Amino acid sequence: MASGVWGERWSNSTSDIARKYMEVAARKQSLVCLAADRNTMAGLFDLIEEVGPYIAALKTHVDLVDDWTSDSWSKFCKAAAEADLLIFEDRKFADIGKISRSQMAGIYDIRSWADLVTSHLISGPDVVDGLQSGWEDVGRKGGVLLLAQMSSRGNLLSPEYTDQVVAKGREHPGVFGFIGNGSRPEELKELRKKVGVEKMIWTPGVNLSVGDGEMGQRYGDPREAVLAGSDCIIVGSGIHRANNPAGAAKEYAASSWNALVERES
Ligand code: 5BU
């Protein structure tokens, strides 16, 4: 099932986690990663319960939860696993290798529950080794999504910078894929050409209502993003602020899945 619909992405993939994602996405017919940006544990639990069946991954910002406790977070991660979701902490690491390794531990202990994390490559390629060592320290495996582009206006990730991130990241087995700008399909097409067929491109800045969002966020259409080469649309407020989050999640799922089928056929 997954191999048919994912085409060359499946056949070229060398990552167990990417394959797992592609299988979950095929099972649920959804390329949606929910950006679970709610600041209470109760709000987060509600979200998983309401939209879990319609999404393939869950993106967190562990440090924005007001009533976070280690115990409640463990329960939350368990609920995510039961809902068949990869957990992705959007920590945007950027420090030198050894500090990034230590930042995988600490109070939030990201290495023990996250399958994926985001990282800048501004400090050089050792940040990826540092993050991988973090997972190794607890006997787990994980993947790094490098920020090759961002969705926010005026960001400083120039095309030349993107090229270098992709050139270094493509070769690294610890790099699961790249973050691309979901709000600009033409930029995404260029990114896909540079990335090639193997690695993932996941895209924030996606909303069925396209245009400018709050505080410099920009939104593009989910179908356009997938047709341009995105493998996963990261959707936050489009789902968690909707009057009916489950209904909204279903719409994003259908739009992204149909676009994948169209792209590969
Ligand atoms: P929104 O509510 O769909 O705008 O939420 C977008 C989420 O994606 C939010 O959690 C951001 O931290 C995240 N994001 C982003 O918007 N743009 C980027 O370039 C990156 C992450 Br990287």
GROMACS .gro file of C-alpha atoms and ligand atoms in nm:
model
  287
    1MET     CA    1   0.000   0.000   0.000
    2ALA     CA    2   0.260   0.256   0.113
    3SER     CA    3   0.508   0.153  -0.155
    4GLY     CA    4   0.252   0.209  -0.431
    5VAL     CA    5   0.140   0.553  -0.331
    6TRP     CA    6   0.480   0.689  -0.221
    7GLY     CA    7   0.657   0.582  -0.540
    8GLU     CA    8   1.021   0.686  -0.556
    9ARG     CA    9   1.021   0.828  -0.205
   10TRP     CA   10   0.948   0.482  -0.070
   11SER     CA   11   1.183   0.293  -0.297
   12ASN     CA   12   1.473   0.531  -0.233
   13SER     CA   13   1.426   0.570   0.140
   14THR     CA   14   1.704   0.449   0.366
   15SER     CA   15   1.537   0.561   0.689
   16ASP     CA   16   1.327   0.331   0.908
   17ILE     CA   17   1.151   0.632   1.058
   18ALA     CA   18   1.064   0.772   0.715
   19ARG     CA   19   0.924   0.433   0.615
   20LYS     CA   20   0.724   0.421   0.935
   21TYR     CA   21   0.583   0.767   0.862
   22MET     CA   22   0.493   0.668   0.504
   23GLU     CA   23   0.315   0.358   0.631
   24VAL     CA   24   0.115   0.548   0.892
   25ALA     CA   25   0.025   0.814   0.635
   26ALA     CA   26  -0.092   0.546   0.391
   27ARG     CA   27  -0.296   0.370   0.661
   28LYS     CA   28  -0.468   0.689   0.768
   29GLN     CA   29  -0.473   0.844   0.420
   30SER     CA   30  -0.331   1.164   0.564
   31LEU     CA   31  -0.008   1.359   0.520
   32VAL     CA   32  -0.092   1.583   0.813
   33CYS     CA   33   0.142   1.658   1.102
   34LEU     CA   34  -0.057   1.844   1.363
   35ALA     CA   35   0.128   2.135   1.526
   36ALA     CA   36  -0.020   2.082   1.871
   37ASP     CA   37   0.035   2.436   1.994
   38ARG     CA   38  -0.195   2.436   2.295
   39ASN     CA   39  -0.058   2.549   2.628
   40THR     CA   40  -0.238   2.319   2.869
   41MET     CA   41  -0.203   1.944   2.907
   42ALA     CA   42  -0.583   1.906   2.900
   43GLY     CA   43  -0.598   2.093   2.570
   44LEU     CA   44  -0.329   1.865   2.428
   45PHE     CA   45  -0.505   1.547   2.540
   46ASP     CA   46  -0.831   1.673   2.386
   47LEU     CA   47  -0.655   1.730   2.057
   48ILE     CA   48  -0.513   1.378   2.031
   49GLU     CA   49  -0.850   1.233   2.114
   50GLU     CA   50  -1.034   1.446   1.859
   51VAL     CA   51  -0.797   1.437   1.564
   52GLY     CA   52  -0.564   1.138   1.625
   53PRO     CA   53  -0.728   0.919   1.357
   54TYR     CA   54  -0.685   1.183   1.084
   55ILE     CA   55  -0.320   1.279   1.133
   56ALA     CA   56   0.010   1.094   1.079
   57ALA     CA   57   0.242   1.281   1.315
   58LEU     CA   58   0.229   1.516   1.608
   59LYS     CA   59   0.453   1.819   1.640
   60THR     CA   60   0.515   1.964   1.985
   61HIS     CA   61   0.672   2.266   2.153
   62VAL     CA   62   0.730   2.108   2.491
   63ASP     CA   63   0.844   2.437   2.647
   64LEU     CA   64   0.521   2.628   2.588
   65VAL     CA   65   0.297   2.416   2.810
   66ASP     CA   66   0.197   2.605   3.128
   67ASP     CA   67   0.114   2.305   3.346
   68TRP     CA   68   0.381   2.066   3.210
   69THR     CA   69   0.493   1.782   3.436
   70SER     CA   70   0.712   1.488   3.349
   71ASP     CA   71   0.435   1.249   3.445
   72SER     CA   72   0.161   1.413   3.239
   73TRP     CA   73   0.396   1.437   2.941
   74SER     CA   74   0.472   1.063   2.960
   75LYS     CA   75   0.099   0.995   2.950
   76PHE     CA   76   0.061   1.229   2.657
   77CYS     CA   77   0.337   1.050   2.464
   78LYS     CA   78   0.173   0.718   2.541
   79ALA     CA   79  -0.158   0.849   2.406
   80ALA     CA   80   0.023   0.964   2.091
   81ALA     CA   81   0.181   0.620   2.043
   82GLU     CA   82  -0.157   0.454   2.091
   83ALA     CA   83  -0.296   0.685   1.824
   84ASP     CA   84  -0.017   0.561   1.592
   85LEU     CA   85   0.161   0.898   1.576
   86LEU     CA   86   0.526   0.986   1.539
   87ILE     CA   87   0.626   1.257   1.786
   88PHE     CA   88   0.823   1.547   1.656
   89GLU     CA   89   0.966   1.814   1.889
   90ASP     CA   90   1.015   2.137   1.698
   91ARG     CA   91   1.302   2.249   1.919
   92LYS     CA   92   1.505   2.417   1.644
   93PHE     CA   93   1.841   2.326   1.794
   94ALA     CA   94   2.129   2.546   1.679
   95ASP     CA   95   2.420   2.508   1.920
   96ILE     CA   96   2.753   2.327   1.893
   97GLY     CA   97   2.742   1.946   1.887
   98LYS     CA   98   2.816   1.869   2.252
   99ILE     CA   99   2.567   2.124   2.386
  100SER     CA  100   2.295   2.002   2.152
  101ARG     CA  101   2.359   1.653   2.285
  102SER     CA  102   2.311   1.781   2.642
  103GLN     CA  103   2.001   1.977   2.541
  104MET     CA  104   1.844   1.649   2.430
  105ALA     CA  105   1.849   1.558   2.802
  106GLY     CA  106   1.770   1.813   3.076
  107ILE     CA  107   1.430   1.855   3.234
  108TYR     CA  108   1.233   1.782   2.918
  109ASP     CA  109   1.450   1.482   2.820
  110ILE     CA  110   1.354   1.516   2.454
  111ARG     CA  111   1.577   1.221   2.353
  112SER     CA  112   1.354   0.981   2.549
  113TRP     CA  113   1.028   1.053   2.367
  114ALA     CA  114   1.083   1.243   2.041
  115ASP     CA  115   1.120   1.047   1.715
  116LEU     CA  116   1.211   1.363   1.524
  117VAL     CA  117   1.354   1.704   1.610
  118THR     CA  118   1.421   2.018   1.408
  119SER     CA  119   1.760   2.182   1.387
  120HIS     CA  120   1.927   2.474   1.218
  121LEU     CA  121   2.263   2.403   1.055
  122ILE     CA  122   2.399   2.750   1.129
  123SER     CA  123   2.660   2.616   1.373
  124GLY     CA  124   2.788   2.352   1.125
  125PRO     CA  125   2.719   1.982   1.068
  126ASP     CA  126   2.829   1.859   1.412
  127VAL     CA  127   2.495   1.962   1.555
  128VAL     CA  128   2.345   1.657   1.379
  129ASP     CA  129   2.602   1.423   1.538
  130GLY     CA  130   2.532   1.583   1.876
  131LEU     CA  131   2.159   1.518   1.843
  132GLN     CA  132   2.217   1.162   1.725
  133SER     CA  133   2.446   1.104   2.025
  134GLY     CA  134   2.162   1.230   2.243
  135TRP     CA  135   1.935   0.952   2.119
  136GLU     CA  136   2.218   0.696   2.143
  137ASP     CA  137   2.268   0.791   2.509
  138VAL     CA  138   1.927   0.640   2.587
  139GLY     CA  139   1.940   0.357   2.332
  140ARG     CA  140   1.689   0.516   2.097
  141LYS     CA  141   1.693   0.620   1.732
  142GLY     CA  142   1.564   0.942   1.587
  143GLY     CA  143   1.578   1.166   1.285
  144VAL     CA  144   1.673   1.531   1.236
  145LEU     CA  145   1.476   1.767   1.016
  146LEU     CA  146   1.706   2.049   0.906
  147LEU     CA  147   1.559   2.392   0.847
  148ALA     CA  148   1.637   2.455   0.480
  149GLN     CA  149   1.364   2.718   0.450
  150MET     CA  150   1.115   2.883   0.686
  151SER     CA  151   0.758   2.999   0.642
  152SER     CA  152   0.790   3.332   0.824
  153ARG     CA  153   0.831   3.653   0.624
  154GLY     CA  154   1.171   3.820   0.615
  155ASN     CA  155   1.358   3.514   0.740
  156LEU     CA  156   1.732   3.509   0.676
  157LEU     CA  157   1.758   3.164   0.517
  158SER     CA  158   1.881   3.278   0.175
  159PRO     CA  159   1.880   3.049  -0.131
  160GLU     CA  160   2.259   3.010  -0.093
  161TYR     CA  161   2.217   2.907   0.270
  162THR     CA  162   1.944   2.660   0.168
  163ASP     CA  163   2.180   2.508  -0.091
  164GLN     CA  164   2.447   2.448   0.170
  165VAL     CA  165   2.204   2.298   0.420
  166VAL     CA  166   2.076   2.059   0.155
  167ALA     CA  167   2.423   1.967   0.027
  168LYS     CA  168   2.543   1.878   0.378
  169GLY     CA  169   2.217   1.723   0.495
  170ARG     CA  170   2.166   1.498   0.194
  171GLU     CA  171   2.480   1.305   0.277
  172HIS     CA  172   2.414   1.257   0.647
  173PRO     CA  173   2.232   0.938   0.752
  174GLY     CA  174   2.110   1.111   1.071
  175VAL     CA  175   1.919   1.365   0.865
  176PHE     CA  176   1.563   1.249   0.809
  177GLY     CA  177   1.481   1.539   0.582
  178PHE     CA  178   1.428   1.912   0.551
  179ILE     CA  179   1.182   2.177   0.652
  180GLY     CA  180   1.058   2.366   0.347
  181ASN     CA  181   0.837   2.670   0.316
  182GLY     CA  182   0.480   2.546   0.272
  183SER     CA  183   0.354   2.891   0.184
  184ARG     CA  184   0.546   2.919  -0.144
  185PRO     CA  185   0.503   2.625  -0.387
  186GLU     CA  186   0.758   2.768  -0.630
  187GLU     CA  187   1.026   2.776  -0.357
  188LEU     CA  188   0.932   2.422  -0.264
  189LYS     CA  189   0.972   2.297  -0.619
  190GLU     CA  190   1.325   2.435  -0.621
  191LEU     CA  191   1.395   2.275  -0.287
  192ARG     CA  192   1.269   1.937  -0.408
  193LYS     CA  193   1.504   1.955  -0.708
  194LYS     CA  194   1.798   2.016  -0.476
  195VAL     CA  195   1.697   1.752  -0.221
  196GLY     CA  196   1.641   1.478  -0.478
  197VAL     CA  197   1.409   1.183  -0.432
  198GLU     CA  198   1.536   1.021  -0.114
  199LYS     CA  199   1.482   1.253   0.182
  200MET     CA  200   1.164   1.395   0.324
  201ILE     CA  201   1.047   1.755   0.294
  202TRP     CA  202   0.799   1.861   0.563
  203THR     CA  203   0.628   2.197   0.537
  204PRO     CA  204   0.479   2.440   0.791
  205GLY     CA  205   0.295   2.753   0.674
  206VAL     CA  206  -0.002   2.557   0.539
  207ASN     CA  207  -0.368   2.651   0.573
  208LEU     CA  208  -0.677   2.603   0.362
  209SER     CA  209  -0.720   2.978   0.391
  210VAL     CA  210  -0.405   3.106   0.221
  211GLY     CA  211  -0.244   3.446   0.280
  212ASP     CA  212  -0.081   3.621   0.573
  213GLY     CA  213  -0.118   3.482   0.925
  214GLU     CA  214  -0.037   3.632   1.263
  215MET     CA  215   0.298   3.801   1.327
  216GLY     CA  216   0.460   3.737   0.992
  217GLN     CA  217   0.342   3.381   0.936
  218ARG     CA  218   0.251   3.306   0.573
  219TYR     CA  219   0.015   3.035   0.450
  220GLY     CA  220  -0.007   2.831   0.132
  221ASP     CA  221  -0.255   2.569   0.017
  222PRO     CA  222  -0.202   2.206   0.126
  223ARG     CA  223  -0.262   2.055  -0.217
  224GLU     CA  224  -0.018   2.294  -0.383
  225ALA     CA  225   0.248   2.216  -0.123
  226VAL     CA  226   0.224   1.840  -0.178
  227LEU     CA  227   0.219   1.874  -0.557
  228ALA     CA  228   0.533   2.090  -0.530
  229GLY     CA  229   0.717   1.815  -0.341
  230SER     CA  230   0.615   1.829   0.024
  231ASP     CA  231   0.575   1.490   0.196
  232CYS     CA  232   0.400   1.620   0.506
  233ILE     CA  233   0.196   1.932   0.572
  234ILE     CA  234   0.242   2.076   0.919
  235VAL     CA  235  -0.085   2.237   1.023
  236GLY     CA  236  -0.143   2.416   1.354
  237SER     CA  237  -0.415   2.674   1.397
  238GLY     CA  238  -0.600   2.550   1.087
  239ILE     CA  239  -0.690   2.249   1.302
  240HIS     CA  240  -0.648   2.330   1.670
  241ARG     CA  241  -0.831   2.663   1.650
  242ALA     CA  242  -1.108   2.538   1.423
  243ASN     CA  243  -1.461   2.519   1.568
  244ASN     CA  244  -1.457   2.153   1.476
  245PRO     CA  245  -1.096   2.027   1.488
  246ALA     CA  246  -1.188   1.675   1.373
  247GLY     CA  247  -1.376   1.808   1.070
  248ALA     CA  248  -1.086   2.039   0.984
  249ALA     CA  249  -0.830   1.759   1.025
  250LYS     CA  250  -1.032   1.541   0.787
  251GLU     CA  251  -1.030   1.820   0.527
  252TYR     CA  252  -0.651   1.862   0.550
  253ALA     CA  253  -0.607   1.486   0.538
  254ALA     CA  254  -0.817   1.452   0.222
  255SER     CA  255  -0.651   1.745   0.051
  256SER     CA  256  -0.296   1.622   0.124
  257TRP     CA  257  -0.369   1.257   0.046
  258ASN     CA  258  -0.547   1.329  -0.283
  259ALA     CA  259  -0.254   1.550  -0.386
  260LEU     CA  260  -0.007   1.268  -0.314
  261VAL     CA  261  -0.211   1.026  -0.525
  262GLU     CA  262  -0.227   1.288  -0.802
  263ARG     CA  263   0.148   1.359  -0.774
  264GLU     CA  264   0.252   0.998  -0.807
  265SER     CA  265   0.007   0.901  -1.081
  2665BU     P1  266   0.027   2.748   1.241
  2665BU     O1  267  -0.071   2.772   1.350
  2665BU     O2  268  -0.022   2.648   1.135
  2665BU     O3  269   0.079   2.876   1.181
  2665BU     O4  270   0.152   2.678   1.316
  2665BU     C1  271   0.272   2.653   1.252
  2665BU     C2  272   0.364   2.569   1.338
  2665BU     O5  273   0.479   2.535   1.260
  2665BU     C3  274   0.416   2.635   1.464
  2665BU     O6  275   0.426   2.536   1.564
  2665BU     C4  276   0.555   2.685   1.427
  2665BU     O7  277   0.648   2.679   1.534
  2665BU     C5  278   0.597   2.586   1.320
  2665BU     N1  279   0.687   2.642   1.217
  2665BU     C6  280   0.648   2.741   1.131
  2665BU     O8  281   0.536   2.791   1.137
  2665BU     N2  282   0.735   2.786   1.035
  2665BU     C7  283   0.860   2.738   1.020
  2665BU     O9  284   0.934   2.778   0.932
  2665BU     C8  285   0.898   2.635   1.113
  2665BU     C9  286   0.811   2.589   1.208
  2665BU    BR1  287   1.067   2.562   1.100
   0.00000   0.00000   0.00000
